[in-house]
């Protein structure tokens, strides 16, 4: 995995080096050395800065390396490509008309272009981070509920009493078809559920049928209360 990542990084570095090299070759081959005034060098500086910004954005967009990081990094990467294209186009126009274009106009327009991109990039990064945080929280809560279901199924499979096994099967169905999402409104109930499921496993393992049956009834009531509160909170 590390070798693949290293090769990908090296490949991208080569691609960027080639593109930047070609751009520089075109700039200094086509342009007249006598016409390289302040506007020309200002535009050249913004063009090279645009490459640097785009490279940084690409690194930030896909630094996680997993599927989610790639998905959430697409908007930032796309905006950075658009900015690079716009910066190269604007810079090229000012280079061509460097003799007639006012320095202040070239400076203001290119700073404005960069500023707009920085604002958009900042909003994109913040949105991505918030979305990823929410997604991670949802994943964590779903995993907790899946763990509860797994524990109840384990208890059901190891139960010897037929009536208890039937109660555990009913509890499995309740857990399986309950809303997997969660909110802070049911946090305490879910903590109680996790505690009682742990106690349920212990009771089943100790063949304490009476205690295990009582815990099944309590868990059914807790799940019903949880599902009602979830429905109300939506």
PDB file of C-alpha atoms in Angstrom:
ATOM      1  CA  UNK A   1       0.000   0.000   0.000  1.00  0.00           C
ATOM      2  CA  UNK A   2       2.811   2.389   0.913  1.00  0.00           C
ATOM      3  CA  UNK A   3       4.651   1.516  -2.306  1.00  0.00           C
ATOM      4  CA  UNK A   4       1.525   2.253  -4.358  1.00  0.00           C
ATOM      5  CA  UNK A   5       1.030   5.579  -2.564  1.00  0.00           C
ATOM      6  CA  UNK A   6       4.700   6.485  -3.067  1.00  0.00           C
ATOM      7  CA  UNK A   7       4.500   5.625  -6.776  1.00  0.00           C
ATOM      8  CA  UNK A   8       1.307   7.670  -7.142  1.00  0.00           C
ATOM      9  CA  UNK A   9       2.946  10.656  -5.436  1.00  0.00           C
ATOM     10  CA  UNK A  10       6.011  10.347  -7.640  1.00  0.00           C
ATOM     11  CA  UNK A  11       3.832  10.058 -10.747  1.00  0.00           C
ATOM     12  CA  UNK A  12       1.873  13.190  -9.850  1.00  0.00           C
ATOM     13  CA  UNK A  13       5.091  15.071  -9.087  1.00  0.00           C
ATOM     14  CA  UNK A  14       6.440  14.158 -12.520  1.00  0.00           C
ATOM     15  CA  UNK A  15       3.183  15.229 -14.200  1.00  0.00           C
ATOM     16  CA  UNK A  16       3.196  18.596 -12.442  1.00  0.00           C
ATOM     17  CA  UNK A  17       6.899  19.099 -13.201  1.00  0.00           C
ATOM     18  CA  UNK A  18       6.295  18.398 -16.899  1.00  0.00           C
ATOM     19  CA  UNK A  19       3.252  20.710 -17.081  1.00  0.00           C
ATOM     20  CA  UNK A  20       5.036  23.536 -15.271  1.00  0.00           C
ATOM     21  CA  UNK A  21       8.072  23.021 -17.479  1.00  0.00           C
ATOM     22  CA  UNK A  22       5.959  23.222 -20.651  1.00  0.00           C
ATOM     23  CA  UNK A  23       4.181  26.362 -19.419  1.00  0.00           C
ATOM     24  CA  UNK A  24       7.509  28.031 -18.639  1.00  0.00           C
ATOM     25  CA  UNK A  25       8.902  26.969 -21.997  1.00  0.00           C
ATOM     26  CA  UNK A  26       5.931  28.504 -23.819  1.00  0.00           C
ATOM     27  CA  UNK A  27       6.052  31.694 -21.762  1.00  0.00           C
ATOM     28  CA  UNK A  28       9.741  32.411 -22.267  1.00  0.00           C
ATOM     29  CA  UNK A  29       9.828  31.196 -25.873  1.00  0.00           C
ATOM     30  CA  UNK A  30       6.823  33.143 -27.133  1.00  0.00           C
ATOM     31  CA  UNK A  31       7.328  36.338 -25.106  1.00  0.00           C
ATOM     32  CA  UNK A  32       9.764  39.066 -26.088  1.00  0.00           C
ATOM     33  CA  UNK A  33      12.436  39.644 -23.444  1.00  0.00           C
ATOM     34  CA  UNK A  34      12.187  43.394 -24.015  1.00  0.00           C
ATOM     35  CA  UNK A  35       8.474  43.331 -23.157  1.00  0.00           C
ATOM     36  CA  UNK A  36       8.923  41.615 -19.798  1.00  0.00           C
ATOM     37  CA  UNK A  37       7.921  44.470 -17.559  1.00  0.00           C
ATOM     38  CA  UNK A  38       6.287  44.607 -14.129  1.00  0.00           C
ATOM     39  CA  UNK A  39       2.920  43.387 -15.383  1.00  0.00           C
ATOM     40  CA  UNK A  40       4.585  40.398 -17.071  1.00  0.00           C
ATOM     41  CA  UNK A  41       6.483  39.300 -13.961  1.00  0.00           C
ATOM     42  CA  UNK A  42       3.473  39.925 -11.723  1.00  0.00           C
ATOM     43  CA  UNK A  43       1.353  37.694 -13.942  1.00  0.00           C
ATOM     44  CA  UNK A  44       4.098  35.083 -14.086  1.00  0.00           C
ATOM     45  CA  UNK A  45       4.278  35.062 -10.287  1.00  0.00           C
ATOM     46  CA  UNK A  46       0.512  34.551  -9.945  1.00  0.00           C
ATOM     47  CA  UNK A  47       0.596  31.739 -12.516  1.00  0.00           C
ATOM     48  CA  UNK A  48       3.297  29.869 -10.615  1.00  0.00           C
ATOM     49  CA  UNK A  49       1.481  30.568  -7.340  1.00  0.00           C
ATOM     50  CA  UNK A  50      -1.666  29.053  -8.889  1.00  0.00           C
ATOM     51  CA  UNK A  51       0.262  25.836  -9.557  1.00  0.00           C
ATOM     52  CA  UNK A  52       1.476  25.779  -5.952  1.00  0.00           C
ATOM     53  CA  UNK A  53      -2.041  26.389  -4.632  1.00  0.00           C
ATOM     54  CA  UNK A  54      -3.474  23.661  -6.841  1.00  0.00           C
ATOM     55  CA  UNK A  55      -0.863  21.141  -5.694  1.00  0.00           C
ATOM     56  CA  UNK A  56      -1.562  21.958  -2.040  1.00  0.00           C
ATOM     57  CA  UNK A  57      -5.309  21.596  -2.632  1.00  0.00           C
ATOM     58  CA  UNK A  58      -4.836  18.206  -4.280  1.00  0.00           C
ATOM     59  CA  UNK A  59      -2.778  17.012  -1.307  1.00  0.00           C
ATOM     60  CA  UNK A  60      -5.395  18.281   1.172  1.00  0.00           C
ATOM     61  CA  UNK A  61      -8.243  16.803  -0.867  1.00  0.00           C
ATOM     62  CA  UNK A  62      -6.985  13.230  -0.889  1.00  0.00           C
ATOM     63  CA  UNK A  63      -4.669  13.079   2.114  1.00  0.00           C
ATOM     64  CA  UNK A  64      -6.814  10.390   3.826  1.00  0.00           C
ATOM     65  CA  UNK A  65      -6.340   7.883   1.011  1.00  0.00           C
ATOM     66  CA  UNK A  66      -9.637   6.069   1.689  1.00  0.00           C
ATOM     67  CA  UNK A  67     -12.830   6.158  -0.351  1.00  0.00           C
ATOM     68  CA  UNK A  68     -14.572   8.706   1.865  1.00  0.00           C
ATOM     69  CA  UNK A  69     -11.585  11.064   1.798  1.00  0.00           C
ATOM     70  CA  UNK A  70     -11.526  10.886  -1.986  1.00  0.00           C
ATOM     71  CA  UNK A  71     -15.281  11.493  -2.230  1.00  0.00           C
ATOM     72  CA  UNK A  72     -15.276  14.493   0.110  1.00  0.00           C
ATOM     73  CA  UNK A  73     -12.121  15.880  -1.500  1.00  0.00           C
ATOM     74  CA  UNK A  74     -13.564  16.042  -5.026  1.00  0.00           C
ATOM     75  CA  UNK A  75     -15.173  19.544  -4.685  1.00  0.00           C
ATOM     76  CA  UNK A  76     -11.947  21.161  -3.447  1.00  0.00           C
ATOM     77  CA  UNK A  77      -9.895  19.446  -6.149  1.00  0.00           C
ATOM     78  CA  UNK A  78     -12.389  20.545  -8.820  1.00  0.00           C
ATOM     79  CA  UNK A  79     -12.386  24.175  -7.664  1.00  0.00           C
ATOM     80  CA  UNK A  80      -8.581  24.194  -7.593  1.00  0.00           C
ATOM     81  CA  UNK A  81      -8.454  22.984 -11.211  1.00  0.00           C
ATOM     82  CA  UNK A  82     -10.891  25.711 -12.266  1.00  0.00           C
ATOM     83  CA  UNK A  83      -8.826  28.313 -10.403  1.00  0.00           C
ATOM     84  CA  UNK A  84      -5.611  27.110 -12.034  1.00  0.00           C
ATOM     85  CA  UNK A  85      -7.191  27.361 -15.480  1.00  0.00           C
ATOM     86  CA  UNK A  86      -8.575  30.840 -14.758  1.00  0.00           C
ATOM     87  CA  UNK A  87      -5.259  32.051 -13.308  1.00  0.00           C
ATOM     88  CA  UNK A  88      -3.335  30.795 -16.344  1.00  0.00           C
ATOM     89  CA  UNK A  89      -5.817  32.409 -18.727  1.00  0.00           C
ATOM     90  CA  UNK A  90      -5.852  35.771 -16.941  1.00  0.00           C
ATOM     91  CA  UNK A  91      -2.085  35.713 -16.520  1.00  0.00           C
ATOM     92  CA  UNK A  92      -1.583  34.936 -20.212  1.00  0.00           C
ATOM     93  CA  UNK A  93      -3.857  37.805 -21.247  1.00  0.00           C
ATOM     94  CA  UNK A  94      -1.951  40.279 -19.081  1.00  0.00           C
ATOM     95  CA  UNK A  95       1.359  38.942 -20.397  1.00  0.00           C
ATOM     96  CA  UNK A  96       0.218  39.445 -23.998  1.00  0.00           C
ATOM     97  CA  UNK A  97      -0.948  42.991 -23.287  1.00  0.00           C
ATOM     98  CA  UNK A  98       1.695  43.760 -20.667  1.00  0.00           C
ATOM     99  CA  UNK A  99       2.752  46.897 -22.512  1.00  0.00           C
ATOM    100  CA  UNK A 100      -0.726  48.425 -22.387  1.00  0.00           C
ATOM    101  CA  UNK A 101      -2.202  46.941 -19.203  1.00  0.00           C
ATOM    102  CA  UNK A 102      -1.896  49.052 -16.016  1.00  0.00           C
ATOM    103  CA  UNK A 103       0.042  47.356 -13.219  1.00  0.00           C
ATOM    104  CA  UNK A 104      -2.669  48.142 -10.647  1.00  0.00           C
ATOM    105  CA  UNK A 105      -5.373  46.559 -12.817  1.00  0.00           C
ATOM    106  CA  UNK A 106      -3.310  43.385 -13.263  1.00  0.00           C
ATOM    107  CA  UNK A 107      -2.614  43.240  -9.518  1.00  0.00           C
ATOM    108  CA  UNK A 108      -6.206  43.865  -8.412  1.00  0.00           C
ATOM    109  CA  UNK A 109      -7.793  41.366 -10.807  1.00  0.00           C
ATOM    110  CA  UNK A 110      -5.369  38.557 -10.010  1.00  0.00           C
ATOM    111  CA  UNK A 111      -5.509  39.182  -6.257  1.00  0.00           C
ATOM    112  CA  UNK A 112      -9.312  39.230  -6.519  1.00  0.00           C
ATOM    113  CA  UNK A 113      -9.281  35.917  -8.402  1.00  0.00           C
ATOM    114  CA  UNK A 114      -7.041  34.353  -5.782  1.00  0.00           C
ATOM    115  CA  UNK A 115      -9.133  35.794  -2.954  1.00  0.00           C
ATOM    116  CA  UNK A 116     -12.369  34.392  -4.363  1.00  0.00           C
ATOM    117  CA  UNK A 117     -10.792  30.970  -4.687  1.00  0.00           C
ATOM    118  CA  UNK A 118      -9.398  31.081  -1.113  1.00  0.00           C
ATOM    119  CA  UNK A 119     -12.886  31.867   0.249  1.00  0.00           C
ATOM    120  CA  UNK A 120     -14.492  29.067  -1.786  1.00  0.00           C
ATOM    121  CA  UNK A 121     -11.739  26.631  -0.778  1.00  0.00           C
ATOM    122  CA  UNK A 122     -12.121  27.526   2.913  1.00  0.00           C
ATOM    123  CA  UNK A 123     -15.902  26.985   2.778  1.00  0.00           C
ATOM    124  CA  UNK A 124     -15.381  23.696   0.938  1.00  0.00           C
ATOM    125  CA  UNK A 125     -12.862  22.421   3.511  1.00  0.00           C
ATOM    126  CA  UNK A 126     -15.093  23.414   6.432  1.00  0.00           C
ATOM    127  CA  UNK A 127     -18.113  21.743   4.817  1.00  0.00           C
ATOM    128  CA  UNK A 128     -16.079  18.615   4.132  1.00  0.00           C
ATOM    129  CA  UNK A 129     -14.818  18.427   7.721  1.00  0.00           C
ATOM    130  CA  UNK A 130     -18.309  18.902   9.170  1.00  0.00           C
ATOM    131  CA  UNK A 131     -19.780  16.289   6.820  1.00  0.00           C
ATOM    132  CA  UNK A 132     -17.028  13.793   7.630  1.00  0.00           C
ATOM    133  CA  UNK A 133     -17.497  14.392  11.355  1.00  0.00           C
ATOM    134  CA  UNK A 134     -21.228  13.716  11.080  1.00  0.00           C
ATOM    135  CA  UNK A 135     -20.593  10.629   8.940  1.00  0.00           C
ATOM    136  CA  UNK A 136     -18.073   9.280  11.462  1.00  0.00           C
ATOM    137  CA  UNK A 137     -20.518   9.844  14.339  1.00  0.00           C
ATOM    138  CA  UNK A 138     -23.288   8.058  12.441  1.00  0.00           C
ATOM    139  CA  UNK A 139     -20.962   5.170  11.610  1.00  0.00           C
ATOM    140  CA  UNK A 140     -19.932   4.873  15.257  1.00  0.00           C
ATOM    141  CA  UNK A 141     -23.532   4.816  16.490  1.00  0.00           C
ATOM    142  CA  UNK A 142     -24.552   2.263  13.862  1.00  0.00           C
ATOM    143  CA  UNK A 143     -21.624   0.046  14.837  1.00  0.00           C
ATOM    144  CA  UNK A 144     -22.713   0.165  18.492  1.00  0.00           C
ATOM    145  CA  UNK A 145     -26.200  -1.013  17.558  1.00  0.00           C
ATOM    146  CA  UNK A 146     -24.776  -3.745  15.340  1.00  0.00           C
ATOM    147  CA  UNK A 147     -22.635  -4.859  18.268  1.00  0.00           C
ATOM    148  CA  UNK A 148     -25.751  -5.034  20.463  1.00  0.00           C
ATOM    149  CA  UNK A 149     -27.510  -7.168  17.858  1.00  0.00           C
ATOM    150  CA  UNK A 150     -24.504  -9.478  17.633  1.00  0.00           C
ATOM    151  CA  UNK A 151     -24.463  -9.919  21.432  1.00  0.00           C
ATOM    152  CA  UNK A 152     -28.188 -10.701  21.560  1.00  0.00           C
ATOM    153  CA  UNK A 153     -27.855 -13.234  18.713  1.00  0.00           C
ATOM    154  CA  UNK A 154     -24.935 -14.868  20.516  1.00  0.00           C
ATOM    155  CA  UNK A 155     -27.028 -15.118  23.680  1.00  0.00           C
ATOM    156  CA  UNK A 156     -29.935 -16.573  21.689  1.00  0.00           C
ATOM    157  CA  UNK A 157     -27.763 -19.242  20.089  1.00  0.00           C
ATOM    158  CA  UNK A 158     -26.305 -20.309  23.433  1.00  0.00           C
ATOM    159  CA  UNK A 159     -29.595 -20.299  25.369  1.00  0.00           C
ATOM    160  CA  UNK A 160     -30.822 -23.773  26.365  1.00  0.00           C
ATOM    161  CA  UNK A 161     -34.346 -22.938  27.534  1.00  0.00           C
ATOM    162  CA  UNK A 162     -36.885 -22.875  24.665  1.00  0.00           C
ATOM    163  CA  UNK A 163     -38.980 -20.074  26.157  1.00  0.00           C
ATOM    164  CA  UNK A 164     -35.881 -17.954  26.745  1.00  0.00           C
ATOM    165  CA  UNK A 165     -34.637 -18.681  23.229  1.00  0.00           C
ATOM    166  CA  UNK A 166     -38.000 -17.504  21.862  1.00  0.00           C
ATOM    167  CA  UNK A 167     -37.744 -14.291  23.918  1.00  0.00           C
ATOM    168  CA  UNK A 168     -34.227 -13.699  22.661  1.00  0.00           C
ATOM    169  CA  UNK A 169     -35.340 -14.308  19.063  1.00  0.00           C
ATOM    170  CA  UNK A 170     -38.097 -11.715  19.533  1.00  0.00           C
ATOM    171  CA  UNK A 171     -35.530  -9.296  20.970  1.00  0.00           C
ATOM    172  CA  UNK A 172     -33.265  -9.926  17.957  1.00  0.00           C
ATOM    173  CA  UNK A 173     -36.120  -8.967  15.652  1.00  0.00           C
ATOM    174  CA  UNK A 174     -36.770  -5.812  17.680  1.00  0.00           C
ATOM    175  CA  UNK A 175     -33.127  -4.742  17.458  1.00  0.00           C
ATOM    176  CA  UNK A 176     -32.758  -5.737  13.805  1.00  0.00           C
ATOM    177  CA  UNK A 177     -35.724  -3.684  12.600  1.00  0.00           C
ATOM    178  CA  UNK A 178     -35.171  -0.661  14.825  1.00  0.00           C
ATOM    179  CA  UNK A 179     -33.947   2.641  13.409  1.00  0.00           C
ATOM    180  CA  UNK A 180     -30.121   2.369  13.202  1.00  0.00           C
ATOM    181  CA  UNK A 181     -29.700   6.151  13.447  1.00  0.00           C
ATOM    182  CA  UNK A 182     -29.333   7.820  16.810  1.00  0.00           C
ATOM    183  CA  UNK A 183     -29.534  11.203  18.503  1.00  0.00           C
ATOM    184  CA  UNK A 184     -28.597  12.728  21.840  1.00  0.00           C
ATOM    185  CA  UNK A 185     -32.257  12.411  22.870  1.00  0.00           C
ATOM    186  CA  UNK A 186     -31.875   8.635  23.290  1.00  0.00           C
ATOM    187  CA  UNK A 187     -28.273   8.557  24.496  1.00  0.00           C
ATOM    188  CA  UNK A 188     -29.147   7.557  28.075  1.00  0.00           C
ATOM    189  CA  UNK A 189     -31.574   4.883  26.899  1.00  0.00           C
ATOM    190  CA  UNK A 190     -28.944   3.380  24.604  1.00  0.00           C
ATOM    191  CA  UNK A 191     -26.417   3.328  27.440  1.00  0.00           C
ATOM    192  CA  UNK A 192     -28.976   1.429  29.552  1.00  0.00           C
ATOM    193  CA  UNK A 193     -29.537  -0.978  26.658  1.00  0.00           C
ATOM    194  CA  UNK A 194     -25.810  -1.695  26.346  1.00  0.00           C
ATOM    195  CA  UNK A 195     -25.548  -2.316  30.121  1.00  0.00           C
ATOM    196  CA  UNK A 196     -28.494  -4.694  30.156  1.00  0.00           C
ATOM    197  CA  UNK A 197     -27.297  -6.576  27.075  1.00  0.00           C
ATOM    198  CA  UNK A 198     -23.998  -7.192  28.858  1.00  0.00           C
ATOM    199  CA  UNK A 199     -25.911  -8.438  31.894  1.00  0.00           C
ATOM    200  CA  UNK A 200     -28.095 -10.558  29.600  1.00  0.00           C
ATOM    201  CA  UNK A 201     -25.070 -12.319  28.118  1.00  0.00           C
ATOM    202  CA  UNK A 202     -23.785 -13.033  31.614  1.00  0.00           C
ATOM    203  CA  UNK A 203     -27.141 -14.429  32.744  1.00  0.00           C
ATOM    204  CA  UNK A 204     -27.453 -16.681  29.698  1.00  0.00           C
ATOM    205  CA  UNK A 205     -23.912 -17.932  30.146  1.00  0.00           C
ATOM    206  CA  UNK A 206     -24.700 -18.714  33.803  1.00  0.00           C
ATOM    207  CA  UNK A 207     -27.962 -20.474  32.777  1.00  0.00           C
ATOM    208  CA  UNK A 208     -29.941 -17.999  34.918  1.00  0.00           C
ATOM    209  CA  UNK A 209     -33.130 -18.285  32.880  1.00  0.00           C
ATOM    210  CA  UNK A 210     -35.283 -16.187  35.216  1.00  0.00           C
ATOM    211  CA  UNK A 211     -32.864 -13.220  35.211  1.00  0.00           C
ATOM    212  CA  UNK A 212     -32.282 -13.481  31.466  1.00  0.00           C
ATOM    213  CA  UNK A 213     -36.048 -13.500  30.805  1.00  0.00           C
ATOM    214  CA  UNK A 214     -36.511 -10.426  33.020  1.00  0.00           C
ATOM    215  CA  UNK A 215     -33.728  -8.615  31.156  1.00  0.00           C
ATOM    216  CA  UNK A 216     -35.357  -9.492  27.823  1.00  0.00           C
ATOM    217  CA  UNK A 217     -38.583  -7.832  28.963  1.00  0.00           C
ATOM    218  CA  UNK A 218     -36.693  -4.731  30.138  1.00  0.00           C
ATOM    219  CA  UNK A 219     -34.787  -4.520  26.881  1.00  0.00           C
ATOM    220  CA  UNK A 220     -38.006  -4.774  24.850  1.00  0.00           C
ATOM    221  CA  UNK A 221     -39.422  -1.829  26.809  1.00  0.00           C
ATOM    222  CA  UNK A 222     -36.226   0.179  26.438  1.00  0.00           C
ATOM    223  CA  UNK A 223     -36.161  -0.395  22.680  1.00  0.00           C
ATOM    224  CA  UNK A 224     -39.809   0.632  22.402  1.00  0.00           C
ATOM    225  CA  UNK A 225     -39.093   3.818  24.383  1.00  0.00           C
ATOM    226  CA  UNK A 226     -36.015   4.541  22.259  1.00  0.00           C
ATOM    227  CA  UNK A 227     -37.868   4.111  18.982  1.00  0.00           C
ATOM    228  CA  UNK A 228     -40.726   6.365  20.126  1.00  0.00           C
ATOM    229  CA  UNK A 229     -38.334   9.144  21.170  1.00  0.00           C
ATOM    230  CA  UNK A 230     -36.454   8.829  17.885  1.00  0.00           C
ATOM    231  CA  UNK A 231     -39.693   9.130  15.931  1.00  0.00           C
ATOM    232  CA  UNK A 232     -40.699  12.226  17.911  1.00  0.00           C
ATOM    233  CA  UNK A 233     -37.296  13.894  17.504  1.00  0.00           C
ATOM    234  CA  UNK A 234     -37.381  13.648  13.672  1.00  0.00           C
TER     235      UNK A 234
END
